[in-house]
C-alpha cells in the first residue's frame, strides 16, 4: 500500500482483525458478515484452534473467498504493521487518552481515509473478554456501540456485522470528513519508533520503577498515536529524540576528555 492513492483508484476497504478467536464457528460467521457487505480481508491473530478450520468454512455459508484469503499472524503488531489507521472495538470504559467514536462516525473516518489511499483496520477481541489494554493501546481510536449498558455483550459476528453495515452505508453517502492531506504512517513505522524509544527511556530512569513501566509506556503510546502522525512527522520526532539523547551542556567535557 502506497502513501498516496492512485488517481482513479477505488477506495481501500478496511481489514478485519480477530485477536485470539476461540471458536471456528465464530470465525465463519464473521466471514459471512463480511461477505454480506463486500469486505474480504480477514486477519487472525493466534486463533486458539489453529488454521485452517473446517468449522469456520462450514458456518461461513459459502463465503469461501473470505475463508480462502484469511491470513494468520503470531502477534498483533505483525497483523497491523501495514495499516495506517486502526480502530479497537470495546464495550467497556477504558482508561487512557484514546478518542472514543460511535460506529457511524468511525465508519465515516475510515471511509474518508480510504478515499485518500490509507489502509484501515478494525480490531475485535476474544469472545469471552475482548481486547486488553495493551492491545487497545496499539489502536488510534476506540469504537463502541450504543447498546444497553445493562447488557452490552455482542458476539464477534454481530459486532463485525454492525461495522460492515455502517461502512456500506457510508460508501453511498457524503460525509463531513475530507481525505487527509498526508496519510498516517504505517504501524510498522510507529512501532519501530517505540522499539527504539522504550529502551532509551529505560536507560535514563524515565520509568522510575519496573512496576510502573507497563502503564507509563501504555500512556506514552496512547499520547503519541492519537494525532495520527505521518511517516515524515515520525521521522521528525525521532530526530528530536535522537538530538536530546546526544545532548550535553555546552562546555561540558565528555568522559574521554575528563580522563
XYZ file of C-alpha atoms in Angstrom:
259
model
C 0.000 0.000 0.000
C 1.405 3.359 -1.020
C 1.102 6.533 0.988
C -0.962 8.232 -1.715
C -3.926 6.878 -3.626
C -3.519 6.292 -7.325
C -5.614 8.576 -9.498
C -8.962 6.932 -10.166
C -8.253 4.002 -7.834
C -11.123 2.549 -5.824
C -11.089 3.485 -2.119
C -9.361 0.871 0.021
C -11.666 -1.180 2.226
C -10.765 -1.860 5.857
C -9.398 -5.171 7.055
C -10.999 -7.080 9.915
C -8.632 -8.415 12.591
C -9.756 -11.005 15.137
C -7.425 -11.264 18.132
C -7.141 -14.811 19.515
C -10.563 -16.023 18.319
C -11.576 -19.194 20.129
C -14.276 -20.846 18.007
C -14.127 -21.714 14.323
C -17.905 -21.201 14.135
C -17.483 -17.553 15.101
C -14.742 -17.024 12.510
C -17.042 -18.464 9.862
C -19.925 -16.210 10.885
C -17.579 -13.212 10.755
C -16.583 -14.199 7.210
C -20.267 -14.432 6.257
C -20.995 -10.989 7.730
C -18.043 -9.505 5.863
C -19.171 -11.023 2.558
C -22.666 -9.619 3.072
C -21.239 -6.101 2.819
C -18.340 -6.510 0.408
C -15.407 -6.940 2.820
C -12.888 -9.688 2.134
C -9.634 -9.121 4.079
C -9.823 -11.137 7.317
C -6.767 -11.485 9.566
C -6.461 -13.779 12.578
C -4.029 -13.367 15.461
C -3.153 -16.763 17.003
C -6.555 -18.482 16.659
C -6.953 -20.945 19.539
C -7.767 -23.982 17.382
C -5.279 -23.202 14.630
C -5.903 -22.645 10.941
C -7.394 -23.817 8.595
C -10.560 -24.690 10.485
C -13.353 -26.732 8.936
C -15.960 -25.369 11.355
C -15.167 -21.890 10.105
C -15.736 -22.909 6.493
C -18.966 -24.732 7.342
C -20.506 -21.733 9.103
C -19.295 -19.205 6.515
C -22.275 -20.145 4.305
C -20.335 -20.084 1.023
C -18.256 -17.026 1.863
C -15.358 -19.190 0.722
C -13.498 -16.301 -0.895
C -13.106 -14.726 2.560
C -12.066 -18.000 4.224
C -9.584 -18.835 1.463
C -7.909 -15.426 1.754
C -7.517 -15.472 5.573
C -4.040 -14.598 6.804
C -2.786 -15.703 10.225
C -0.302 -13.768 12.375
C 1.516 -14.666 15.572
C 1.241 -11.172 17.059
C -0.970 -8.110 16.846
C 1.874 -5.756 15.795
C 2.562 -8.026 12.822
C -1.129 -8.097 11.875
C -1.422 -4.292 11.755
C 2.089 -3.420 10.543
C 0.983 -2.277 7.075
C -2.056 -0.305 8.278
C -2.269 3.471 8.595
C -5.279 3.727 10.912
C -6.629 1.180 13.405
C -9.827 1.137 15.438
C -10.302 -1.059 18.519
C -13.815 -2.214 19.421
C -14.807 -2.395 23.073
C -17.967 -2.292 25.153
C -16.212 -1.161 28.354
C -14.987 2.178 29.617
C -11.200 2.320 29.321
C -8.562 4.449 30.992
C -6.238 6.339 28.693
C -6.134 9.008 26.057
C -7.897 7.343 23.143
C -10.587 9.111 21.178
C -13.930 7.294 21.501
C -16.156 7.104 18.411
C -19.587 5.704 17.678
C -19.923 3.298 14.739
C -21.296 5.934 12.342
C -18.516 8.442 12.978
C -15.892 5.670 12.989
C -17.015 4.364 9.598
C -17.095 7.881 8.153
C -13.499 8.320 9.319
C -12.464 5.019 7.730
C -14.277 5.881 4.501
C -12.570 9.245 4.221
C -9.166 7.715 4.833
C -9.845 5.046 2.233
C -10.588 7.781 -0.290
C -7.159 9.204 0.490
C -5.422 5.871 -0.069
C -4.847 4.968 3.575
C -5.400 1.400 4.722
C -7.509 0.942 7.857
C -8.250 -1.972 10.148
C -10.768 -2.805 12.876
C -9.772 -4.926 15.868
C -12.157 -7.350 17.543
C -11.207 -9.191 20.711
C -11.765 -12.579 22.255
C -15.246 -13.999 22.646
C -15.131 -14.007 26.445
C -13.351 -10.770 27.348
C -12.470 -8.773 24.264
C -9.248 -6.799 23.903
C -6.833 -5.988 26.711
C -5.487 -2.504 27.398
C -2.150 -3.172 25.715
C -3.913 -4.235 22.517
C -6.196 -1.211 22.586
C -3.086 0.909 23.100
C -1.907 -0.080 19.624
C -5.025 1.393 18.009
C -5.594 5.023 17.053
C -9.115 5.279 18.473
C -11.857 3.257 20.147
C -15.218 2.446 18.607
C -18.068 1.423 20.892
C -21.687 0.553 20.165
C -24.729 2.320 21.683
C -26.044 -0.825 23.368
C -27.874 -1.113 26.679
C -25.172 -0.815 29.402
C -27.038 -3.470 31.393
C -26.402 -5.944 28.567
C -23.514 -4.668 26.478
C -22.218 -8.006 25.228
C -22.157 -8.664 21.473
C -20.677 -11.729 19.854
C -17.910 -11.133 17.330
C -20.054 -11.734 14.257
C -22.699 -9.271 15.470
C -20.079 -6.592 16.081
C -18.482 -7.150 12.666
C -21.903 -7.086 11.012
C -22.750 -3.725 12.601
C -19.488 -2.158 11.453
C -19.713 -3.679 7.964
C -23.265 -2.364 7.591
C -22.263 1.161 8.598
C -19.316 1.019 6.213
C -21.587 0.016 3.337
C -23.933 2.920 4.076
C -21.046 5.363 4.025
C -19.902 4.282 0.568
C -23.015 5.768 -0.986
C -23.340 8.882 1.147
C -21.384 12.097 1.534
C -19.541 12.584 4.821
C -18.391 15.573 6.817
C -14.792 14.331 6.634
C -12.352 15.060 3.870
C -9.358 12.912 2.995
C -6.245 13.916 4.956
C -3.537 15.795 3.105
C -0.963 13.355 4.461
C -1.641 9.710 5.176
C -0.866 8.468 8.688
C 2.236 6.322 8.924
C 2.009 2.563 8.737
C 2.035 0.890 12.148
C 5.412 -0.714 11.488
C 6.941 2.773 11.286
C 5.310 3.788 14.557
C 6.233 0.541 16.308
C 9.851 0.942 15.197
C 9.929 4.313 16.949
C 8.579 2.781 20.175
C 11.043 -0.126 19.924
C 13.832 2.471 19.893
C 12.263 4.832 22.432
C 11.428 2.365 25.217
C 14.997 1.144 25.951
C 16.334 4.694 25.582
C 13.897 5.917 28.255
C 14.541 2.857 30.408
C 18.287 3.526 30.479
C 17.661 7.085 31.643
C 15.327 6.204 34.521
C 12.145 7.536 32.948
C 10.005 4.663 34.234
C 11.094 5.144 37.875
C 10.091 1.595 38.898
C 9.707 -1.629 36.930
C 6.130 -1.947 38.225
C 5.124 1.418 36.711
C 6.825 0.803 33.376
C 3.955 -1.004 31.548
C 1.378 1.666 32.438
C 3.734 4.564 31.670
C 4.597 3.040 28.305
C 0.909 2.448 27.602
C 0.163 6.121 28.333
C 3.071 7.280 26.197
C 1.942 5.123 23.287
C -1.609 6.460 23.626
C -0.432 10.073 23.525
C 1.894 9.594 20.572
C -0.552 7.553 18.472
C -3.562 9.786 18.988
C -2.645 12.503 16.441
C -2.148 10.030 13.558
C 1.378 11.139 12.650
C 2.579 10.708 9.091
C 5.825 8.874 8.326
C 7.566 12.230 7.760
C 6.340 13.511 11.128
C 7.574 10.391 12.896
C 10.974 10.929 11.263
C 10.972 14.455 12.713
C 10.104 13.116 16.185
C 12.860 10.533 16.026
C 15.302 13.241 15.016
C 14.266 15.321 18.038
C 14.566 12.334 20.394
C 17.980 11.448 18.969
C 19.215 15.019 19.391
C 18.102 15.042 23.024
C 19.725 11.642 23.535
C 23.070 13.021 22.358
C 22.771 16.334 24.193
C 25.377 17.542 26.643
C 25.629 21.086 28.047
C 27.926 23.445 26.189
C 31.385 23.390 27.744
C 30.792 20.028 29.412
C 33.552 17.516 28.889
C 32.945 14.067 27.515
C 34.022 11.040 29.542
C 37.168 10.614 27.414
C 38.076 14.302 27.792
C 37.746 14.223 31.577
C 40.174 11.313 31.978
